[in-house]
mmCIF file of C-alpha atoms and ligand atoms in Angstrom:
data_model
loop_
_atom_site.group_PDB
_atom_site.id
_atom_site.type_symbol
_atom_site.label_atom_id
_atom_site.label_comp_id
_atom_site.label_asym_id
_atom_site.label_seq_id
_atom_site.Cartn_x
_atom_site.Cartn_y
_atom_site.Cartn_z
ATOM 1 C CA UNK A 1 42.884 -46.120 3.766
ATOM 2 C CA UNK A 2 42.303 -47.055 0.138
ATOM 3 C CA UNK A 3 44.621 -47.134 -2.845
ATOM 4 C CA UNK A 4 42.926 -46.869 -6.227
ATOM 5 C CA UNK A 5 45.035 -48.682 -8.822
ATOM 6 C CA UNK A 6 45.742 -47.547 -12.358
ATOM 7 C CA UNK A 7 43.997 -49.517 -15.086
ATOM 8 C CA UNK A 8 46.294 -52.076 -16.640
ATOM 9 C CA UNK A 9 47.798 -53.168 -13.311
ATOM 10 C CA UNK A 10 48.779 -56.839 -13.651
ATOM 11 C CA UNK A 11 47.885 -59.568 -11.174
ATOM 12 C CA UNK A 12 51.575 -59.959 -10.346
ATOM 13 C CA UNK A 13 51.923 -56.263 -9.479
ATOM 14 C CA UNK A 14 48.781 -56.476 -7.363
ATOM 15 C CA UNK A 15 50.130 -59.552 -5.553
ATOM 16 C CA UNK A 16 53.421 -57.776 -4.835
ATOM 17 C CA UNK A 17 51.606 -54.770 -3.427
ATOM 18 C CA UNK A 18 49.366 -57.008 -1.301
ATOM 19 C CA UNK A 19 52.317 -58.900 0.208
ATOM 20 C CA UNK A 20 54.137 -55.658 0.948
ATOM 21 C CA UNK A 21 51.090 -54.285 2.774
ATOM 22 C CA UNK A 22 50.441 -57.538 4.637
ATOM 23 C CA UNK A 23 54.068 -57.602 5.748
ATOM 24 C CA UNK A 24 53.314 -54.318 7.524
ATOM 25 C CA UNK A 25 50.634 -56.028 9.595
ATOM 26 C CA UNK A 26 47.603 -54.858 7.623
ATOM 27 C CA UNK A 27 44.589 -56.738 6.322
ATOM 28 C CA UNK A 28 44.086 -56.137 2.637
ATOM 29 C CA UNK A 29 40.723 -56.069 0.915
ATOM 30 C CA UNK A 30 40.672 -56.065 -2.882
ATOM 31 C CA UNK A 31 37.688 -54.960 -4.886
ATOM 32 C CA UNK A 32 37.899 -55.416 -8.634
ATOM 33 C CA UNK A 33 35.257 -53.052 -9.967
ATOM 34 C CA UNK A 34 33.982 -52.170 -13.414
ATOM 35 C CA UNK A 35 36.098 -49.032 -13.498
ATOM 36 C CA UNK A 36 38.919 -49.490 -11.000
ATOM 37 C CA UNK A 37 40.563 -51.943 -8.674
ATOM 38 C CA UNK A 38 40.477 -50.614 -5.129
ATOM 39 C CA UNK A 39 42.857 -51.924 -2.468
ATOM 40 C CA UNK A 40 41.433 -51.344 1.009
ATOM 41 C CA UNK A 41 43.769 -51.398 4.010
ATOM 42 C CA UNK A 42 42.380 -52.430 7.384
ATOM 43 C CA UNK A 43 44.239 -52.086 10.656
ATOM 44 C CA UNK A 44 46.702 -49.537 11.975
ATOM 45 C CA UNK A 45 47.366 -47.551 8.815
ATOM 46 C CA UNK A 46 49.234 -44.815 10.697
ATOM 47 C CA UNK A 47 52.505 -46.628 9.909
ATOM 48 C CA UNK A 48 51.858 -46.472 6.182
ATOM 49 C CA UNK A 49 53.694 -43.714 4.363
ATOM 50 C CA UNK A 50 50.845 -42.291 2.300
ATOM 51 C CA UNK A 51 53.209 -40.456 -0.065
ATOM 52 C CA UNK A 52 55.299 -43.524 -0.691
ATOM 53 C CA UNK A 53 52.215 -45.623 -1.441
ATOM 54 C CA UNK A 54 50.874 -42.882 -3.731
ATOM 55 C CA UNK A 55 54.149 -42.685 -5.614
ATOM 56 C CA UNK A 56 54.093 -46.350 -6.688
ATOM 57 C CA UNK A 57 53.773 -46.871 -10.462
ATOM 58 C CA UNK A 58 50.530 -48.777 -10.227
ATOM 59 C CA UNK A 59 48.796 -46.478 -7.723
ATOM 60 C CA UNK A 60 46.513 -43.769 -9.063
ATOM 61 C CA UNK A 61 45.439 -42.215 -5.751
ATOM 62 C CA UNK A 62 45.414 -42.821 -2.001
ATOM 63 C CA UNK A 63 42.657 -41.752 0.381
ATOM 64 C CA UNK A 64 42.176 -42.075 4.125
ATOM 65 C CA UNK A 65 38.734 -43.394 5.110
ATOM 66 C CA UNK A 66 37.454 -41.450 8.067
ATOM 67 C CA UNK A 67 34.402 -43.640 8.766
ATOM 68 C CA UNK A 68 34.945 -46.390 11.379
ATOM 69 C CA UNK A 69 33.351 -49.000 9.099
ATOM 70 C CA UNK A 70 35.870 -50.089 6.493
ATOM 71 C CA UNK A 71 34.857 -53.365 4.806
ATOM 72 C CA UNK A 72 31.217 -52.249 4.633
ATOM 73 C CA UNK A 73 32.257 -48.866 3.203
ATOM 74 C CA UNK A 74 31.344 -48.089 -0.377
ATOM 75 C CA UNK A 75 34.761 -46.460 -0.773
ATOM 76 C CA UNK A 76 36.308 -49.915 -0.251
ATOM 77 C CA UNK A 77 33.991 -51.515 -2.780
ATOM 78 C CA UNK A 78 32.541 -48.964 -5.211
ATOM 79 C CA UNK A 79 30.201 -51.433 -6.980
ATOM 80 C CA UNK A 80 27.022 -52.769 -5.358
ATOM 81 C CA UNK A 81 27.528 -56.139 -3.696
ATOM 82 C CA UNK A 82 25.284 -58.837 -5.089
ATOM 83 C CA UNK A 83 24.598 -61.558 -2.540
ATOM 84 C CA UNK A 84 23.840 -64.939 -4.096
ATOM 85 C CA UNK A 85 21.277 -67.052 -2.261
ATOM 86 C CA UNK A 86 20.515 -70.454 -3.817
ATOM 87 C CA UNK A 87 19.120 -69.844 -7.275
ATOM 88 C CA UNK A 88 18.392 -66.184 -6.598
ATOM 89 C CA UNK A 89 20.252 -63.128 -5.316
ATOM 90 C CA UNK A 90 19.840 -59.875 -3.446
ATOM 91 C CA UNK A 91 21.245 -56.623 -4.790
ATOM 92 C CA UNK A 92 21.982 -55.483 -8.313
ATOM 93 C CA UNK A 93 19.069 -55.962 -10.714
ATOM 94 C CA UNK A 94 17.150 -58.515 -8.666
ATOM 95 C CA UNK A 95 14.425 -57.214 -6.357
ATOM 96 C CA UNK A 96 14.144 -59.741 -3.542
ATOM 97 C CA UNK A 97 10.789 -60.527 -1.990
ATOM 98 C CA UNK A 98 11.032 -62.533 1.211
ATOM 99 C CA UNK A 99 7.636 -63.609 2.518
ATOM 100 C CA UNK A 100 6.197 -65.948 5.103
ATOM 101 C CA UNK A 101 4.805 -66.129 8.602
ATOM 102 C CA UNK A 102 6.273 -64.401 11.626
ATOM 103 C CA UNK A 103 6.647 -67.802 13.242
ATOM 104 C CA UNK A 104 6.539 -71.354 12.023
ATOM 105 C CA UNK A 105 3.435 -72.860 13.648
ATOM 106 C CA UNK A 106 2.888 -76.158 11.811
ATOM 107 C CA UNK A 107 3.917 -77.982 8.672
ATOM 108 C CA UNK A 108 0.503 -77.455 7.102
ATOM 109 C CA UNK A 109 0.615 -73.697 7.805
ATOM 110 C CA UNK A 110 4.099 -73.234 6.327
ATOM 111 C CA UNK A 111 3.422 -75.402 3.253
ATOM 112 C CA UNK A 112 0.224 -73.547 2.450
ATOM 113 C CA UNK A 113 1.876 -70.134 2.820
ATOM 114 C CA UNK A 114 5.027 -71.201 0.961
ATOM 115 C CA UNK A 115 3.032 -72.399 -2.079
ATOM 116 C CA UNK A 116 0.941 -69.261 -2.219
ATOM 117 C CA UNK A 117 3.766 -66.725 -1.766
ATOM 118 C CA UNK A 118 5.807 -68.537 -4.390
ATOM 119 C CA UNK A 119 2.904 -68.300 -6.841
ATOM 120 C CA UNK A 120 2.744 -64.556 -6.125
ATOM 121 C CA UNK A 121 6.430 -64.059 -6.932
ATOM 122 C CA UNK A 122 8.239 -64.348 -3.600
ATOM 123 C CA UNK A 123 11.919 -65.166 -4.085
ATOM 124 C CA UNK A 124 12.495 -66.550 -0.562
ATOM 125 C CA UNK A 125 10.469 -67.995 2.295
ATOM 126 C CA UNK A 126 10.754 -66.622 5.835
ATOM 127 C CA UNK A 127 9.556 -68.063 9.132
ATOM 128 C CA UNK A 128 10.746 -67.769 12.708
ATOM 129 C CA UNK A 129 11.685 -70.979 14.508
ATOM 130 C CA UNK A 130 13.408 -69.262 17.443
ATOM 131 C CA UNK A 131 11.320 -66.233 18.387
ATOM 132 C CA UNK A 132 12.582 -63.255 20.402
ATOM 133 C CA UNK A 133 9.361 -62.424 22.295
ATOM 134 C CA UNK A 134 8.980 -59.523 24.710
ATOM 135 C CA UNK A 135 7.092 -61.769 27.140
ATOM 136 C CA UNK A 136 8.540 -65.086 28.305
ATOM 137 C CA UNK A 137 4.958 -66.401 28.482
ATOM 138 C CA UNK A 138 4.344 -65.886 24.748
ATOM 139 C CA UNK A 139 4.949 -68.565 22.097
ATOM 140 C CA UNK A 140 8.720 -68.971 21.787
ATOM 141 C CA UNK A 141 8.765 -70.842 18.473
ATOM 142 C CA UNK A 142 9.037 -74.501 17.437
ATOM 143 C CA UNK A 143 12.853 -74.248 17.509
ATOM 144 C CA UNK A 144 14.650 -77.180 15.776
ATOM 145 C CA UNK A 145 11.294 -78.638 14.609
ATOM 146 C CA UNK A 146 10.486 -75.280 13.040
ATOM 147 C CA UNK A 147 13.686 -75.366 10.998
ATOM 148 C CA UNK A 148 12.822 -78.905 9.826
ATOM 149 C CA UNK A 149 9.441 -77.659 8.616
ATOM 150 C CA UNK A 150 11.083 -74.787 6.709
ATOM 151 C CA UNK A 151 13.475 -77.267 5.087
ATOM 152 C CA UNK A 152 10.509 -79.385 3.976
ATOM 153 C CA UNK A 153 8.931 -76.300 2.417
ATOM 154 C CA UNK A 154 12.222 -75.483 0.708
ATOM 155 C CA UNK A 155 12.370 -79.020 -0.694
ATOM 156 C CA UNK A 156 8.885 -78.748 -2.142
ATOM 157 C CA UNK A 157 8.950 -75.174 -3.452
ATOM 158 C CA UNK A 158 12.649 -74.614 -4.126
ATOM 159 C CA UNK A 159 12.452 -71.314 -2.232
ATOM 160 C CA UNK A 160 15.563 -70.506 -0.170
ATOM 161 C CA UNK A 161 14.681 -70.073 3.514
ATOM 162 C CA UNK A 162 15.351 -67.260 5.970
ATOM 163 C CA UNK A 163 15.121 -67.810 9.726
ATOM 164 C CA UNK A 164 16.375 -66.074 12.857
ATOM 165 C CA UNK A 165 19.200 -67.152 15.137
ATOM 166 C CA UNK A 166 19.340 -65.999 18.755
ATOM 167 C CA UNK A 167 22.221 -68.027 20.107
ATOM 168 C CA UNK A 168 25.480 -68.974 18.389
ATOM 169 C CA UNK A 169 25.296 -72.426 20.043
ATOM 170 C CA UNK A 170 22.375 -73.158 17.723
ATOM 171 C CA UNK A 171 24.505 -72.721 14.591
ATOM 172 C CA UNK A 172 24.673 -76.482 13.797
ATOM 173 C CA UNK A 173 20.878 -76.431 13.370
ATOM 174 C CA UNK A 174 21.256 -73.758 10.669
ATOM 175 C CA UNK A 175 23.520 -75.782 8.382
ATOM 176 C CA UNK A 176 20.946 -76.060 5.574
ATOM 177 C CA UNK A 177 19.363 -72.654 6.196
ATOM 178 C CA UNK A 178 20.087 -70.311 3.278
ATOM 179 C CA UNK A 179 19.907 -66.990 5.119
ATOM 180 C CA UNK A 180 20.400 -66.539 8.857
ATOM 181 C CA UNK A 181 18.519 -63.572 10.259
ATOM 182 C CA UNK A 182 19.906 -61.503 13.113
ATOM 183 C CA UNK A 183 16.882 -59.774 14.591
ATOM 184 C CA UNK A 184 16.643 -56.157 15.702
ATOM 185 C CA UNK A 185 17.117 -57.124 19.341
ATOM 186 C CA UNK A 186 20.401 -58.842 18.583
ATOM 187 C CA UNK A 187 21.887 -56.266 16.232
ATOM 188 C CA UNK A 188 24.475 -55.399 18.861
ATOM 189 C CA UNK A 189 25.001 -58.895 20.244
ATOM 190 C CA UNK A 190 28.661 -58.633 19.300
ATOM 191 C CA UNK A 191 29.576 -62.168 20.382
ATOM 192 C CA UNK A 192 26.863 -63.564 18.096
ATOM 193 C CA UNK A 193 28.031 -61.304 15.247
ATOM 194 C CA UNK A 194 31.634 -62.477 15.698
ATOM 195 C CA UNK A 195 30.565 -66.140 15.516
ATOM 196 C CA UNK A 196 28.565 -65.451 12.348
ATOM 197 C CA UNK A 197 31.619 -63.713 10.919
ATOM 198 C CA UNK A 198 33.460 -67.030 11.077
ATOM 199 C CA UNK A 199 30.854 -68.744 8.885
ATOM 200 C CA UNK A 200 30.208 -68.338 5.179
ATOM 201 C CA UNK A 201 26.432 -68.135 5.652
ATOM 202 C CA UNK A 202 24.419 -65.242 4.255
ATOM 203 C CA UNK A 203 23.317 -63.008 7.121
ATOM 204 C CA UNK A 204 20.204 -60.833 7.079
ATOM 205 C CA UNK A 205 21.052 -58.141 9.624
ATOM 206 C CA UNK A 206 18.102 -56.126 10.919
ATOM 207 C CA UNK A 207 18.538 -52.606 12.249
ATOM 208 C CA UNK A 208 18.159 -52.324 16.016
ATOM 209 C CA UNK A 209 15.130 -50.650 17.574
ATOM 210 C CA UNK A 210 17.042 -47.482 18.452
ATOM 211 C CA UNK A 211 20.245 -47.663 16.481
ATOM 212 C CA UNK A 212 21.857 -45.145 14.187
ATOM 213 C CA UNK A 213 22.935 -46.049 10.682
ATOM 214 C CA UNK A 214 26.549 -45.825 11.807
ATOM 215 C CA UNK A 215 25.906 -48.384 14.557
ATOM 216 C CA UNK A 216 24.040 -50.544 12.029
ATOM 217 C CA UNK A 217 27.046 -50.510 9.690
ATOM 218 C CA UNK A 218 29.437 -51.184 12.567
ATOM 219 C CA UNK A 219 27.442 -54.339 13.328
ATOM 220 C CA UNK A 220 27.818 -55.401 9.691
ATOM 221 C CA UNK A 221 31.516 -54.619 10.097
ATOM 222 C CA UNK A 222 31.731 -57.076 13.027
ATOM 223 C CA UNK A 223 30.572 -59.873 10.718
ATOM 224 C CA UNK A 224 32.810 -58.746 7.863
ATOM 225 C CA UNK A 225 35.857 -58.398 10.111
ATOM 226 C CA UNK A 226 35.626 -62.171 10.648
ATOM 227 C CA UNK A 227 35.776 -62.742 6.894
ATOM 228 C CA UNK A 228 32.072 -63.149 6.064
ATOM 229 C CA UNK A 229 30.998 -60.551 3.513
ATOM 230 C CA UNK A 230 27.598 -62.092 2.691
ATOM 231 C CA UNK A 231 25.395 -59.550 4.374
ATOM 232 C CA UNK A 232 21.976 -58.153 3.562
ATOM 233 C CA UNK A 233 20.859 -55.141 5.607
ATOM 234 C CA UNK A 234 17.221 -54.762 6.630
ATOM 235 C CA UNK A 235 15.538 -51.558 7.802
ATOM 236 C CA UNK A 236 12.540 -52.562 9.938
ATOM 237 C CA UNK A 237 11.524 -49.286 11.540
ATOM 238 C CA UNK A 238 12.945 -47.533 14.573
ATOM 239 C CA UNK A 239 11.346 -46.605 17.862
ATOM 240 C CA UNK A 240 10.027 -43.050 18.060
ATOM 241 C CA UNK A 241 7.354 -41.227 20.097
ATOM 242 C CA UNK A 242 4.659 -42.229 17.565
ATOM 243 C CA UNK A 243 2.162 -44.798 18.820
ATOM 244 C CA UNK A 244 -0.266 -45.319 15.922
ATOM 245 C CA UNK A 245 2.413 -47.381 14.221
ATOM 246 C CA UNK A 246 4.519 -50.048 15.938
ATOM 247 C CA UNK A 247 7.723 -48.335 14.758
ATOM 248 C CA UNK A 248 8.585 -45.512 12.384
ATOM 249 C CA UNK A 249 9.832 -46.648 8.987
ATOM 250 C CA UNK A 250 13.020 -44.768 8.168
ATOM 251 C CA UNK A 251 12.924 -44.845 4.386
ATOM 252 C CA UNK A 252 15.619 -42.207 4.102
ATOM 253 C CA UNK A 253 17.922 -44.955 5.406
ATOM 254 C CA UNK A 254 17.809 -46.508 1.932
ATOM 255 C CA UNK A 255 19.400 -43.724 -0.144
ATOM 256 C CA UNK A 256 21.713 -42.838 2.770
ATOM 257 C CA UNK A 257 22.935 -46.439 3.122
ATOM 258 C CA UNK A 258 23.345 -46.649 -0.653
ATOM 259 C CA UNK A 259 25.865 -43.806 -0.352
ATOM 260 C CA UNK A 260 27.644 -45.250 2.659
ATOM 261 C CA UNK A 261 27.817 -48.948 1.838
ATOM 262 C CA UNK A 262 27.910 -51.425 -1.029
ATOM 263 C CA UNK A 263 25.755 -53.935 0.889
ATOM 264 C CA UNK A 264 22.179 -54.469 -0.303
ATOM 265 C CA UNK A 265 19.367 -53.055 1.813
ATOM 266 C CA UNK A 266 15.829 -54.386 2.040
ATOM 267 C CA UNK A 267 12.752 -53.040 3.843
ATOM 268 C CA UNK A 268 10.478 -54.854 6.291
ATOM 269 C CA UNK A 269 7.228 -52.870 6.188
ATOM 270 C CA UNK A 270 5.485 -55.401 8.478
ATOM 271 C CA UNK A 271 7.509 -54.775 11.645
ATOM 272 C CA UNK A 272 8.009 -51.136 10.648
ATOM 273 C CA UNK A 273 4.289 -50.368 10.804
ATOM 274 C CA UNK A 274 2.684 -53.206 12.761
ATOM 275 C CA UNK A 275 -0.485 -52.615 10.719
ATOM 276 C CA UNK A 276 -1.397 -54.912 7.811
ATOM 277 C CA UNK A 277 -3.124 -52.183 5.772
ATOM 278 C CA UNK A 278 0.005 -49.998 5.868
ATOM 279 C CA UNK A 279 2.215 -52.710 4.387
ATOM 280 C CA UNK A 280 1.188 -52.073 0.768
ATOM 281 C CA UNK A 281 1.852 -48.299 0.686
ATOM 282 C CA UNK A 282 5.168 -48.741 2.505
ATOM 283 C CA UNK A 283 6.215 -51.635 0.241
ATOM 284 C CA UNK A 284 5.475 -49.440 -2.781
ATOM 285 C CA UNK A 285 7.452 -46.584 -1.263
ATOM 286 C CA UNK A 286 10.387 -48.933 -0.557
ATOM 287 C CA UNK A 287 10.447 -50.080 -4.176
ATOM 288 C CA UNK A 288 10.384 -46.441 -5.265
ATOM 289 C CA UNK A 289 13.237 -45.206 -3.077
ATOM 290 C CA UNK A 290 15.763 -47.772 -4.291
ATOM 291 C CA UNK A 291 15.512 -50.657 -1.811
ATOM 292 C CA UNK A 292 16.861 -54.008 -3.013
ATOM 293 C CA UNK A 293 13.890 -55.939 -1.722
ATOM 294 C CA UNK A 294 11.209 -56.481 0.874
ATOM 295 C CA UNK A 295 10.523 -58.810 3.746
ATOM 296 C CA UNK A 296 6.785 -59.188 4.391
ATOM 297 C CA UNK A 297 4.892 -61.256 6.943
ATOM 298 C CA UNK A 298 2.157 -63.422 5.416
ATOM 299 C CA UNK A 299 -0.189 -65.723 7.338
ATOM 300 C CA UNK A 300 -2.947 -68.019 6.104
ATOM 301 C CA UNK A 301 -5.094 -67.033 9.119
ATOM 302 C CA UNK A 302 -3.790 -63.744 10.550
ATOM 303 C CA UNK A 303 -6.538 -63.473 13.199
ATOM 304 C CA UNK A 304 -5.324 -66.682 14.812
ATOM 305 C CA UNK A 305 -1.588 -66.214 14.253
ATOM 306 C CA UNK A 306 0.587 -67.084 17.274
ATOM 307 C CA UNK A 307 2.719 -64.002 16.613
ATOM 308 C CA UNK A 308 2.281 -60.654 14.823
ATOM 309 C CA UNK A 309 -1.181 -61.354 13.359
ATOM 310 C CA UNK A 310 -2.096 -57.647 13.209
ATOM 311 C CA UNK A 311 0.660 -56.890 10.728
ATOM 312 C CA UNK A 312 0.419 -60.124 8.710
ATOM 313 C CA UNK A 313 -1.070 -60.113 5.230
ATOM 314 C CA UNK A 314 -3.361 -62.834 3.933
ATOM 315 C CA UNK A 315 -1.955 -64.636 0.864
ATOM 316 C CA UNK A 316 -4.457 -62.672 -1.269
ATOM 317 C CA UNK A 317 -3.348 -59.320 0.159
ATOM 318 C CA UNK A 318 0.285 -60.319 -0.375
ATOM 319 C CA UNK A 319 -0.472 -61.157 -4.005
ATOM 320 C CA UNK A 320 -1.928 -57.667 -4.436
ATOM 321 C CA UNK A 321 1.192 -56.077 -2.879
ATOM 322 C CA UNK A 322 3.538 -58.163 -5.050
ATOM 323 C CA UNK A 323 1.652 -57.072 -8.187
ATOM 324 C CA UNK A 324 1.740 -53.394 -7.178
ATOM 325 C CA UNK A 325 5.469 -53.602 -6.442
ATOM 326 C CA UNK A 326 6.263 -55.284 -9.727
ATOM 327 C CA UNK A 327 4.340 -52.555 -11.614
ATOM 328 C CA UNK A 328 6.290 -49.891 -9.728
ATOM 329 C CA UNK A 329 9.606 -51.570 -10.530
ATOM 330 C CA UNK A 330 8.694 -51.783 -14.199
ATOM 331 C CA UNK A 331 7.691 -48.106 -14.206
ATOM 332 C CA UNK A 332 10.958 -47.079 -12.523
ATOM 333 C CA UNK A 333 12.940 -48.901 -15.217
ATOM 334 C CA UNK A 334 11.250 -46.689 -17.804
ATOM 335 C CA UNK A 335 12.291 -43.462 -16.059
HETATM 336 C C1 PEP B 401 10.943 -60.973 12.756
HETATM 337 O O1 PEP B 401 11.422 -60.745 11.624
HETATM 338 O O2 PEP B 401 10.062 -61.820 12.974
HETATM 339 C C2 PEP B 401 11.394 -60.152 13.896
HETATM 340 C C3 PEP B 401 11.334 -60.605 15.139
HETATM 341 O O3 PEP B 401 11.815 -58.946 13.510
HETATM 342 P P1 PEP B 401 12.595 -57.791 14.310
HETATM 343 O O4 PEP B 401 13.825 -58.407 14.832
HETATM 344 O O5 PEP B 401 12.808 -56.765 13.258
HETATM 345 O O6 PEP B 401 11.657 -57.308 15.389
HETATM 346 MN MN1 MN B 402 7.240 -60.856 13.400
#
């Protein structure tokens, strides 16, 4: 349920309303927007007398929210959420470009890639230290050493770093990590999501291989229900019957999620297609349909990459994509 407040409501009146609602066992979420202040009620709202709430002097209107996701719902928070990450942000006017290798392989590899993607305009550096591989015999990542290497690259380039967590017990290793990624395979690892909800870290939540948008938003809701609202959504393709591409990029998810949620949404065209030459057209399409950013795999030597070489761009190809995307964004601004 939401109560939209009349303009001119004082802080004291808002505080009184909040305590009254909390006294009835509800969690209260306040969003002060450009136009209105919206008070979102979470919990068993059946005990709330809708008419009584609506009749209060400061209340303009009351609406029940039928969707199961509440905190993530745009009705709770009409303005776009802007997620601050170090000296940059995701959402609003900033178009985020997260680039780097699928997995951290060595210090030299990460440094080289970090310098080049930064020069091409990347706003953050990615790299997997803990890798969720389909085969237990494949490279599993450098783990804690991988995170150390990313932190070195952050120190040198100033780029915030993004890396995946697979187990909540590893959280202490992520203390200096700017953005913790929850990979597609863990989108519904609810225990992990609950632990991340207790932190104040920014979470990059990837859509599961075969999950609906409602399930995707419910996973974001798990993190938000714990009090952590710093979430970036990432569409990375879903599994369909198509085999020429690794997954099928669901670009319609972008405008649909923009309606449903205030959280920013970025596109990962690398995992969505699995094919390096398809990354540029899909990145351009993502910029066109309103995505808040991109996450792209870049490797200094894709042919010899330990993971996802076929979809990784060379630094030169990434530079070309970044230029194309920035021209598209400039053109869109003119529309
Ligand atoms: C990744 O980003 O390297 C990754 C494993 O992605 P996903 O979880 O989307 O497969
Ligand atoms: Mn990968």
